[in-house]
Amino acid sequence: MGKNEVYSFKKLPIIGGEYSVDNIEPTDISVHFTLTGMIHEQIKDLPDGTEVQIKPID
């Protein structure tokens, strides 16, 4: 790993990603917390089992 990197899920488990080594990669710490924070903020009030669609932002 490089400086300012953390291990981060490629696809978050909360949206269907697996808890496996294949789903983890080194990621810049600011990117990790920005993206995971945005996703968690948007889905925090959804009931368990709700299907969501993740769309990239421009």
C-alpha positions as semicolon CSV with decimal commas, in nm:
position;residue;x (nm);y (nm);z (nm)
1;M;0,000;0,000;0,000
2;G;0,106;0,351;-0,063
3;K;0,109;0,651;0,164
4;N;-0,242;0,772;0,259
5;E;-0,407;0,447;0,146
6;V;-0,641;0,213;0,331
7;Y;-0,789;-0,123;0,239
8;S;-1,137;-0,060;0,107
9;F;-1,417;-0,270;-0,037
10;K;-1,457;-0,255;-0,415
11;K;-1,831;-0,308;-0,360
12;L;-1,956;-0,229;-0,011
13;P;-2,114;-0,521;0,172
14;I;-2,411;-0,301;0,261
15;I;-2,499;-0,293;-0,111
16;G;-2,424;-0,655;-0,188
17;G;-2,046;-0,680;-0,187
18;E;-1,883;-0,984;-0,034
19;Y;-1,661;-1,001;0,271
20;S;-1,370;-1,150;0,079
21;V;-1,013;-1,064;-0,010
22;D;-1,118;-1,048;-0,376
23;N;-1,346;-0,755;-0,289
24;I;-1,076;-0,546;-0,120
25;E;-0,819;-0,312;-0,272
26;P;-0,588;-0,032;-0,157
27;T;-0,766;0,302;-0,196
28;D;-0,675;0,660;-0,123
29;I;-0,805;0,738;0,226
30;S;-0,992;1,053;0,119
31;V;-1,162;0,869;-0,169
32;H;-1,256;0,583;0,065
33;F;-1,423;0,804;0,326
34;T;-1,584;1,037;0,070
35;L;-1,747;0,763;-0,136
36;T;-1,842;0,528;0,147
37;G;-1,976;0,822;0,346
38;M;-2,189;0,943;0,055
39;I;-2,335;0,596;-0,004
40;H;-2,408;0,532;0,365
41;E;-2,568;0,876;0,404
42;Q;-2,802;0,812;0,113
43;I;-2,917;0,465;0,225
44;K;-2,916;0,505;0,604
45;D;-3,294;0,524;0,639
46;L;-3,386;0,248;0,394
47;P;-3,536;-0,071;0,538
48;D;-3,327;-0,388;0,521
49;G;-3,368;-0,567;0,189
50;T;-3,448;-0,254;-0,014
51;E;-3,305;-0,278;-0,364
52;V;-3,095;0,021;-0,470
53;Q;-2,926;0,127;-0,791
54;I;-2,586;0,290;-0,769
55;K;-2,520;0,537;-1,049
56;P;-2,188;0,714;-1,101
57;I;-2,194;1,091;-1,066
58;D;-2,042;1,325;-1,320
